[in-house]
């Protein structure tokens, strides 16, 4: 039997040393970056002292760094973590955007169509009744639709007790219970200006219902959540294991105690916070998606990879590219549903969310494919600045 003898030359030995040096440098650099990320996050939590905070950075399609602080449940001292479920507020708009763009890809809707083509009631700005409102205008906050006091009044404990279609018909039909010419619309023409609109995304959700012939939440489950393995995510409380829901907290202040909006959501007082109930509102496609950081990262990874997660393509690459393209003249922040943040020499795409007891962010850079997700179970604090600092530190 012949033996094979490997002879290492000086060249081989030098190459091995170089490789070992580079591997060691990489580990050392990552260790220093993670320590710095811990430091700036600790500085934030020491200063702001939120009830709970969880952050995850995704790099190369996997977790690069994560951070957790405080409690998901102050009373039970349950630690905050990335696998607990939380309402993500307006980050939900990226899910609704995906649903409507899937229908656009299939030719079921046209983004430049009058939305009334897809609805069984009429939507028109009474200041400009002949000017159509398009799906693209809903997606880009240029529809001239705004929310009246009835939007805030619809916040209640538990799941919505009024169907989305009934709420929106009452809001837009001239004989509707919530219709108000002055308060439901801006004075400017649709497409003429830019102003953030939650109600617009309720209409997008209803268009998905009307076109797909199924409830919006069921459409999302079949076409987004199941392919992305978001098994513990839902629009509705009753679909979830409530023991896995992060508790939502508002400061125990007199302002919150007397607030018409927040006071009806207060469940009890725990230390310096009011614990809020698991609440909802009728216009749910604009901000009531509930998920974990881990499962939301599946969605973000899909968008970082031109619409693909594992072997599931939920949007075409060309659709993702259009979605992450500026759409509104003179406003360098608005894509289709998604927003762009310019920070120093770099930028990233995503969305933020804020509601009673909730502060959330999901942002990524399409070129570096580095993404950040942040959940905080309190609506206060400069969390977007923390996200910017984290991203800046990794890039630099």
GROMACS .gro file of C-alpha atoms in nm:
model
  396
    1UNK     CA    1   0.000   0.000   0.000
    2UNK     CA    2   0.152   0.326  -0.109
    3UNK     CA    3   0.152   0.613   0.139
    4UNK     CA    4   0.080   0.967   0.024
    5UNK     CA    5   0.317   1.217   0.181
    6UNK     CA    6   0.214   1.582   0.182
    7UNK     CA    7   0.506   1.819   0.158
    8UNK     CA    8   0.447   2.171   0.288
    9UNK     CA    9   0.661   2.427   0.114
   10UNK     CA   10   0.747   2.769   0.256
   11UNK     CA   11   0.474   2.906   0.028
   12UNK     CA   12   0.211   2.676   0.182
   13UNK     CA   13   0.317   2.763   0.535
   14UNK     CA   14   0.307   3.136   0.459
   15UNK     CA   15  -0.040   3.100   0.307
   16UNK     CA   16  -0.167   2.919   0.620
   17UNK     CA   17  -0.028   3.194   0.843
   18UNK     CA   18  -0.192   3.462   0.628
   19UNK     CA   19  -0.529   3.282   0.642
   20UNK     CA   20  -0.506   3.237   1.019
   21UNK     CA   21  -0.417   3.603   1.056
   22UNK     CA   22  -0.714   3.714   0.845
   23UNK     CA   23  -0.955   3.486   1.036
   24UNK     CA   24  -0.823   3.618   1.366
   25UNK     CA   25  -0.855   3.978   1.244
   26UNK     CA   26  -1.215   3.915   1.138
   27UNK     CA   27  -1.308   3.764   1.474
   28UNK     CA   28  -1.130   4.046   1.654
   29UNK     CA   29  -1.305   4.313   1.447
   30UNK     CA   30  -1.648   4.156   1.497
   31UNK     CA   31  -1.582   4.127   1.870
   32UNK     CA   32  -1.495   4.497   1.889
   33UNK     CA   33  -1.802   4.596   1.684
   34UNK     CA   34  -2.036   4.390   1.903
   35UNK     CA   35  -1.884   4.538   2.218
   36UNK     CA   36  -1.941   4.887   2.077
   37UNK     CA   37  -2.300   4.799   1.987
   38UNK     CA   38  -2.358   4.675   2.342
   39UNK     CA   39  -2.210   4.997   2.475
   40UNK     CA   40  -2.430   5.239   2.279
   41UNK     CA   41  -2.739   5.028   2.354
   42UNK     CA   42  -2.655   5.024   2.724
   43UNK     CA   43  -2.609   5.400   2.715
   44UNK     CA   44  -2.960   5.434   2.569
   45UNK     CA   45  -3.127   5.201   2.821
   46UNK     CA   46  -2.942   5.357   3.116
   47UNK     CA   47  -3.062   5.699   3.005
   48UNK     CA   48  -3.420   5.620   2.895
   49UNK     CA   49  -3.493   5.311   3.108
   50UNK     CA   50  -3.772   5.165   2.890
   51UNK     CA   51  -3.971   4.870   3.030
   52UNK     CA   52  -3.818   4.639   2.767
   53UNK     CA   53  -3.609   4.662   2.452
   54UNK     CA   54  -3.494   4.404   2.197
   55UNK     CA   55  -3.274   4.467   1.892
   56UNK     CA   56  -3.143   4.234   1.621
   57UNK     CA   57  -2.896   4.307   1.342
   58UNK     CA   58  -2.915   4.080   1.036
   59UNK     CA   59  -2.604   4.044   0.819
   60UNK     CA   60  -2.548   3.786   0.547
   61UNK     CA   61  -2.902   3.657   0.607
   62UNK     CA   62  -2.838   3.560   0.967
   63UNK     CA   63  -2.820   3.719   1.310
   64UNK     CA   64  -2.497   3.915   1.349
   65UNK     CA   65  -2.576   4.073   1.687
   66UNK     CA   66  -2.870   4.094   1.923
   67UNK     CA   67  -2.948   4.284   2.239
   68UNK     CA   68  -3.216   4.259   2.501
   69UNK     CA   69  -3.296   4.471   2.802
   70UNK     CA   70  -3.564   4.475   3.068
   71UNK     CA   71  -3.895   4.299   3.071
   72UNK     CA   72  -4.175   4.198   2.840
   73UNK     CA   73  -4.384   4.172   3.157
   74UNK     CA   74  -4.276   4.396   3.446
   75UNK     CA   75  -4.500   4.229   3.703
   76UNK     CA   76  -4.385   3.874   3.625
   77UNK     CA   77  -4.026   3.985   3.553
   78UNK     CA   78  -4.034   3.807   3.216
   79UNK     CA   79  -3.722   3.898   3.019
   80UNK     CA   80  -3.761   4.073   2.686
   81UNK     CA   81  -3.642   3.864   2.390
   82UNK     CA   82  -3.662   3.828   2.012
   83UNK     CA   83  -3.914   3.544   2.012
   84UNK     CA   84  -4.197   3.718   2.194
   85UNK     CA   85  -4.487   3.866   1.997
   86UNK     CA   86  -4.550   4.238   1.981
   87UNK     CA   87  -4.773   4.477   1.789
   88UNK     CA   88  -4.540   4.644   1.536
   89UNK     CA   89  -4.761   4.950   1.473
   90UNK     CA   90  -4.694   5.125   1.139
   91UNK     CA   91  -4.418   4.882   1.038
   92UNK     CA   92  -4.733   4.683   0.948
   93UNK     CA   93  -4.768   4.907   0.642
   94UNK     CA   94  -4.483   4.715   0.475
   95UNK     CA   95  -4.690   4.395   0.501
   96UNK     CA   96  -4.996   4.568   0.351
   97UNK     CA   97  -4.777   4.712   0.075
   98UNK     CA   98  -4.651   4.362  -0.008
   99UNK     CA   99  -5.007   4.230  -0.034
  100UNK     CA  100  -5.123   4.501  -0.278
  101UNK     CA  101  -4.806   4.472  -0.488
  102UNK     CA  102  -4.854   4.095  -0.518
  103UNK     CA  103  -5.194   4.165  -0.675
  104UNK     CA  104  -5.032   4.427  -0.901
  105UNK     CA  105  -4.777   4.169  -1.020
  106UNK     CA  106  -5.062   3.935  -1.113
  107UNK     CA  107  -5.239   4.207  -1.310
  108UNK     CA  108  -5.534   4.208  -1.069
  109UNK     CA  109  -5.492   4.580  -0.996
  110UNK     CA  110  -5.333   4.879  -1.165
  111UNK     CA  111  -5.152   5.125  -0.941
  112UNK     CA  112  -5.275   5.422  -1.147
  113UNK     CA  113  -5.640   5.315  -1.136
  114UNK     CA  114  -5.912   5.508  -0.957
  115UNK     CA  115  -5.960   5.321  -0.627
  116UNK     CA  116  -6.335   5.336  -0.676
  117UNK     CA  117  -6.294   5.070  -0.944
  118UNK     CA  118  -6.233   4.819  -0.663
  119UNK     CA  119  -6.473   4.945  -0.392
  120UNK     CA  120  -6.850   4.916  -0.336
  121UNK     CA  121  -6.874   5.274  -0.203
  122UNK     CA  122  -6.740   5.601  -0.341
  123UNK     CA  123  -6.424   5.773  -0.214
  124UNK     CA  124  -6.374   6.133  -0.332
  125UNK     CA  125  -6.226   6.445  -0.180
  126UNK     CA  126  -6.528   6.681  -0.159
  127UNK     CA  127  -6.295   6.975  -0.223
  128UNK     CA  128  -6.201   6.818  -0.560
  129UNK     CA  129  -6.483   6.571  -0.640
  130UNK     CA  130  -6.377   6.511  -1.001
  131UNK     CA  131  -6.013   6.434  -0.916
  132UNK     CA  132  -5.955   6.059  -0.885
  133UNK     CA  133  -5.759   5.897  -0.602
  134UNK     CA  134  -5.526   5.617  -0.716
  135UNK     CA  135  -5.375   5.312  -0.548
  136UNK     CA  136  -5.029   5.464  -0.594
  137UNK     CA  137  -5.142   5.778  -0.410
  138UNK     CA  138  -5.258   5.560  -0.118
  139UNK     CA  139  -4.916   5.390  -0.113
  140UNK     CA  140  -4.725   5.719  -0.126
  141UNK     CA  141  -4.929   5.928   0.122
  142UNK     CA  142  -5.034   6.168  -0.151
  143UNK     CA  143  -5.407   6.081  -0.162
  144UNK     CA  144  -5.529   6.390   0.033
  145UNK     CA  145  -5.703   6.156   0.282
  146UNK     CA  146  -5.648   6.228   0.649
  147UNK     CA  147  -5.781   6.090   0.978
  148UNK     CA  148  -6.039   6.264   1.190
  149UNK     CA  149  -6.097   6.224   1.562
  150UNK     CA  150  -6.296   5.909   1.481
  151UNK     CA  151  -5.971   5.728   1.405
  152UNK     CA  152  -5.846   5.776   1.762
  153UNK     CA  153  -6.191   5.698   1.901
  154UNK     CA  154  -6.175   5.353   1.741
  155UNK     CA  155  -5.892   5.235   1.972
  156UNK     CA  156  -6.049   4.974   2.203
  157UNK     CA  157  -5.939   4.672   2.407
  158UNK     CA  158  -5.964   4.341   2.220
  159UNK     CA  159  -5.996   4.271   1.848
  160UNK     CA  160  -6.200   4.499   1.618
  161UNK     CA  161  -6.576   4.461   1.665
  162UNK     CA  162  -6.656   4.628   1.333
  163UNK     CA  163  -6.548   4.482   0.995
  164UNK     CA  164  -6.294   4.685   0.798
  165UNK     CA  165  -6.540   4.736   0.513
  166UNK     CA  166  -6.811   4.876   0.745
  167UNK     CA  167  -6.568   5.115   0.915
  168UNK     CA  168  -6.437   5.254   0.587
  169UNK     CA  169  -6.783   5.284   0.429
  170UNK     CA  170  -6.898   5.482   0.735
  171UNK     CA  171  -6.588   5.702   0.696
  172UNK     CA  172  -6.618   5.776   0.324
  173UNK     CA  173  -6.984   5.742   0.229
  174UNK     CA  174  -7.154   6.084   0.249
  175UNK     CA  175  -7.430   5.925   0.460
  176UNK     CA  176  -7.180   5.740   0.678
  177UNK     CA  177  -7.165   5.768   1.055
  178UNK     CA  178  -6.804   5.896   1.052
  179UNK     CA  179  -6.815   6.106   0.734
  180UNK     CA  180  -6.693   6.464   0.769
  181UNK     CA  181  -6.610   6.680   0.467
  182UNK     CA  182  -6.375   6.906   0.655
  183UNK     CA  183  -6.196   6.657   0.882
  184UNK     CA  184  -6.158   6.349   0.661
  185UNK     CA  185  -5.975   6.522   0.375
  186UNK     CA  186  -5.704   6.780   0.313
  187UNK     CA  187  -5.796   7.090   0.109
  188UNK     CA  188  -5.540   7.009  -0.163
  189UNK     CA  189  -5.596   6.790  -0.468
  190UNK     CA  190  -5.507   6.418  -0.465
  191UNK     CA  191  -5.151   6.382  -0.590
  192UNK     CA  192  -5.072   6.750  -0.533
  193UNK     CA  193  -4.907   6.719  -0.192
  194UNK     CA  194  -4.764   6.474   0.060
  195UNK     CA  195  -4.909   6.401   0.405
  196UNK     CA  196  -4.888   6.076   0.601
  197UNK     CA  197  -5.220   5.889   0.602
  198UNK     CA  198  -5.313   5.586   0.813
  199UNK     CA  199  -5.663   5.564   0.664
  200UNK     CA  200  -5.511   5.519   0.317
  201UNK     CA  201  -5.363   5.186   0.424
  202UNK     CA  202  -5.699   5.068   0.554
  203UNK     CA  203  -5.830   5.129   0.201
  204UNK     CA  204  -5.539   4.929   0.057
  205UNK     CA  205  -5.629   4.640   0.285
  206UNK     CA  206  -5.992   4.658   0.175
  207UNK     CA  207  -5.890   4.661  -0.193
  208UNK     CA  208  -5.694   4.339  -0.126
  209UNK     CA  209  -6.013   4.192   0.025
  210UNK     CA  210  -6.234   4.297  -0.265
  211UNK     CA  211  -5.995   4.178  -0.536
  212UNK     CA  212  -5.885   3.852  -0.373
  213UNK     CA  213  -6.238   3.770  -0.248
  214UNK     CA  214  -6.111   3.682   0.100
  215UNK     CA  215  -6.054   3.865   0.430
  216UNK     CA  216  -5.736   4.069   0.432
  217UNK     CA  217  -5.584   3.880   0.726
  218UNK     CA  218  -5.644   3.545   0.555
  219UNK     CA  219  -5.489   3.670   0.230
  220UNK     CA  220  -5.177   3.777   0.421
  221UNK     CA  221  -5.153   3.445   0.602
  222UNK     CA  222  -5.167   3.243   0.281
  223UNK     CA  223  -4.949   3.464   0.059
  224UNK     CA  224  -4.698   3.620   0.302
  225UNK     CA  225  -4.689   3.459   0.646
  226UNK     CA  226  -4.693   3.091   0.548
  227UNK     CA  227  -4.423   3.119   0.276
  228UNK     CA  228  -4.199   3.317   0.515
  229UNK     CA  229  -4.254   3.079   0.809
  230UNK     CA  230  -4.415   3.350   1.020
  231UNK     CA  231  -4.617   3.094   1.214
  232UNK     CA  232  -4.662   3.302   1.529
  233UNK     CA  233  -4.773   3.620   1.352
  234UNK     CA  234  -5.122   3.758   1.299
  235UNK     CA  235  -5.331   4.072   1.259
  236UNK     CA  236  -5.569   3.962   1.534
  237UNK     CA  237  -5.522   3.892   1.907
  238UNK     CA  238  -5.753   3.590   1.906
  239UNK     CA  239  -5.525   3.408   1.660
  240UNK     CA  240  -5.230   3.422   1.901
  241UNK     CA  241  -5.112   3.266   2.226
  242UNK     CA  242  -5.162   3.574   2.444
  243UNK     CA  243  -4.914   3.441   2.702
  244UNK     CA  244  -4.645   3.509   2.436
  245UNK     CA  245  -4.754   3.870   2.379
  246UNK     CA  246  -4.526   4.147   2.505
  247UNK     CA  247  -4.704   4.373   2.755
  248UNK     CA  248  -4.748   4.733   2.640
  249UNK     CA  249  -4.674   5.019   2.880
  250UNK     CA  250  -4.737   5.393   2.896
  251UNK     CA  251  -4.585   5.628   3.151
  252UNK     CA  252  -4.802   5.658   3.463
  253UNK     CA  253  -4.849   6.031   3.409
  254UNK     CA  254  -5.151   6.253   3.464
  255UNK     CA  255  -5.154   6.331   3.092
  256UNK     CA  256  -5.198   5.963   3.008
  257UNK     CA  257  -5.446   5.909   3.290
  258UNK     CA  258  -5.664   6.190   3.154
  259UNK     CA  259  -5.605   6.123   2.785
  260UNK     CA  260  -5.921   6.028   2.595
  261UNK     CA  261  -5.704   5.812   2.371
  262UNK     CA  262  -5.483   5.629   2.625
  263UNK     CA  263  -5.702   5.623   2.938
  264UNK     CA  264  -5.952   5.373   2.793
  265UNK     CA  265  -5.665   5.128   2.727
  266UNK     CA  266  -5.523   5.132   3.083
  267UNK     CA  267  -5.547   4.793   3.251
  268UNK     CA  268  -5.352   4.856   3.574
  269UNK     CA  269  -5.057   5.049   3.716
  270UNK     CA  270  -4.727   4.864   3.761
  271UNK     CA  271  -4.456   5.073   3.925
  272UNK     CA  272  -4.403   5.384   3.706
  273UNK     CA  273  -4.611   5.254   3.416
  274UNK     CA  274  -4.968   5.193   3.314
  275UNK     CA  275  -5.002   4.844   3.169
  276UNK     CA  276  -5.225   4.869   2.862
  277UNK     CA  277  -5.470   4.610   2.738
  278UNK     CA  278  -5.422   4.423   2.411
  279UNK     CA  279  -5.603   4.675   2.195
  280UNK     CA  280  -5.702   4.726   1.833
  281UNK     CA  281  -5.871   4.970   1.596
  282UNK     CA  282  -6.098   4.920   1.295
  283UNK     CA  283  -5.851   5.041   1.030
  284UNK     CA  284  -5.619   4.753   1.120
  285UNK     CA  285  -5.412   4.710   0.795
  286UNK     CA  286  -5.232   5.037   0.877
  287UNK     CA  287  -5.077   4.924   1.205
  288UNK     CA  288  -5.192   4.612   1.389
  289UNK     CA  289  -4.966   4.333   1.265
  290UNK     CA  290  -4.828   4.127   1.553
  291UNK     CA  291  -4.509   3.929   1.517
  292UNK     CA  292  -4.169   3.848   1.671
  293UNK     CA  293  -3.835   4.001   1.581
  294UNK     CA  294  -3.724   3.658   1.460
  295UNK     CA  295  -4.020   3.618   1.226
  296UNK     CA  296  -4.013   3.978   1.105
  297UNK     CA  297  -3.648   3.920   1.013
  298UNK     CA  298  -3.768   3.652   0.765
  299UNK     CA  299  -3.974   3.922   0.593
  300UNK     CA  300  -3.683   4.168   0.596
  301UNK     CA  301  -3.442   3.907   0.461
  302UNK     CA  302  -3.682   3.845   0.172
  303UNK     CA  303  -3.679   4.216   0.086
  304UNK     CA  304  -3.299   4.230   0.116
  305UNK     CA  305  -3.281   3.941  -0.134
  306UNK     CA  306  -3.506   4.081  -0.407
  307UNK     CA  307  -3.825   3.930  -0.268
  308UNK     CA  308  -3.693   3.581  -0.191
  309UNK     CA  309  -3.669   3.395   0.141
  310UNK     CA  310  -3.524   3.043   0.121
  311UNK     CA  311  -3.706   2.903  -0.184
  312UNK     CA  312  -4.010   3.128  -0.162
  313UNK     CA  313  -4.039   3.431  -0.392
  314UNK     CA  314  -4.306   3.659  -0.243
  315UNK     CA  315  -4.231   3.954  -0.475
  316UNK     CA  316  -4.044   3.978  -0.805
  317UNK     CA  317  -3.701   4.151  -0.800
  318UNK     CA  318  -3.836   4.424  -1.030
  319UNK     CA  319  -4.126   4.488  -0.790
  320UNK     CA  320  -3.893   4.521  -0.490
  321UNK     CA  321  -3.677   4.760  -0.693
  322UNK     CA  322  -3.980   4.977  -0.779
  323UNK     CA  323  -4.101   4.963  -0.418
  324UNK     CA  324  -3.765   5.095  -0.300
  325UNK     CA  325  -3.757   5.380  -0.552
  326UNK     CA  326  -3.852   5.738  -0.461
  327UNK     CA  327  -4.204   5.810  -0.589
  328UNK     CA  328  -4.304   6.161  -0.477
  329UNK     CA  329  -4.151   6.468  -0.639
  330UNK     CA  330  -3.962   6.697  -0.400
  331UNK     CA  331  -3.983   6.437  -0.116
  332UNK     CA  332  -3.669   6.225  -0.088
  333UNK     CA  333  -3.813   5.977   0.162
  334UNK     CA  334  -4.114   5.801   0.008
  335UNK     CA  335  -4.115   5.480  -0.196
  336UNK     CA  336  -4.416   5.254  -0.245
  337UNK     CA  337  -4.523   5.207   0.117
  338UNK     CA  338  -4.160   5.200   0.234
  339UNK     CA  339  -3.962   5.500   0.355
  340UNK     CA  340  -3.602   5.601   0.298
  341UNK     CA  341  -3.382   5.747   0.570
  342UNK     CA  342  -3.073   5.943   0.466
  343UNK     CA  343  -2.812   5.945   0.741
  344UNK     CA  344  -2.474   6.099   0.670
  345UNK     CA  345  -2.322   5.928   0.369
  346UNK     CA  346  -2.554   5.626   0.371
  347UNK     CA  347  -2.924   5.551   0.356
  348UNK     CA  348  -3.157   5.267   0.442
  349UNK     CA  349  -3.515   5.163   0.366
  350UNK     CA  350  -3.790   5.045   0.597
  351UNK     CA  351  -4.051   5.182   0.833
  352UNK     CA  352  -4.102   5.294   1.193
  353UNK     CA  353  -4.402   5.238   1.415
  354UNK     CA  354  -4.542   5.412   1.722
  355UNK     CA  355  -4.860   5.353   1.917
  356UNK     CA  356  -4.955   5.348   2.289
  357UNK     CA  357  -4.701   5.119   2.454
  358UNK     CA  358  -4.517   5.046   2.129
  359UNK     CA  359  -4.207   5.171   1.944
  360UNK     CA  360  -4.073   4.971   1.650
  361UNK     CA  361  -3.826   5.000   1.360
  362UNK     CA  362  -3.731   4.780   1.066
  363UNK     CA  363  -3.466   4.916   0.827
  364UNK     CA  364  -3.208   4.775   0.587
  365UNK     CA  365  -2.961   4.885   0.323
  366UNK     CA  366  -3.019   4.711  -0.015
  367UNK     CA  367  -2.649   4.728  -0.106
  368UNK     CA  368  -2.485   4.602   0.214
  369UNK     CA  369  -2.780   4.374   0.299
  370UNK     CA  370  -2.748   4.473   0.663
  371UNK     CA  371  -3.078   4.517   0.846
  372UNK     CA  372  -3.193   4.624   1.192
  373UNK     CA  373  -3.514   4.545   1.380
  374UNK     CA  374  -3.599   4.711   1.712
  375UNK     CA  375  -3.894   4.647   1.946
  376UNK     CA  376  -3.962   4.858   2.256
  377UNK     CA  377  -4.275   4.808   2.468
  378UNK     CA  378  -4.318   5.178   2.538
  379UNK     CA  379  -4.378   5.459   2.290
  380UNK     CA  380  -4.118   5.702   2.422
  381UNK     CA  381  -3.748   5.757   2.358
  382UNK     CA  382  -3.518   5.843   2.066
  383UNK     CA  383  -3.511   5.489   1.928
  384UNK     CA  384  -3.461   5.596   1.565
  385UNK     CA  385  -3.140   5.771   1.669
  386UNK     CA  386  -3.026   5.446   1.830
  387UNK     CA  387  -3.100   5.259   1.505
  388UNK     CA  388  -2.902   5.516   1.305
  389UNK     CA  389  -2.606   5.494   1.545
  390UNK     CA  390  -2.605   5.113   1.531
  391UNK     CA  391  -2.608   5.111   1.153
  392UNK     CA  392  -2.342   5.381   1.130
  393UNK     CA  393  -2.111   5.190   1.365
  394UNK     CA  394  -2.139   4.866   1.164
  395UNK     CA  395  -2.079   5.037   0.830
  396UNK     CA  396  -1.786   5.243   0.951
   0.00000   0.00000   0.00000
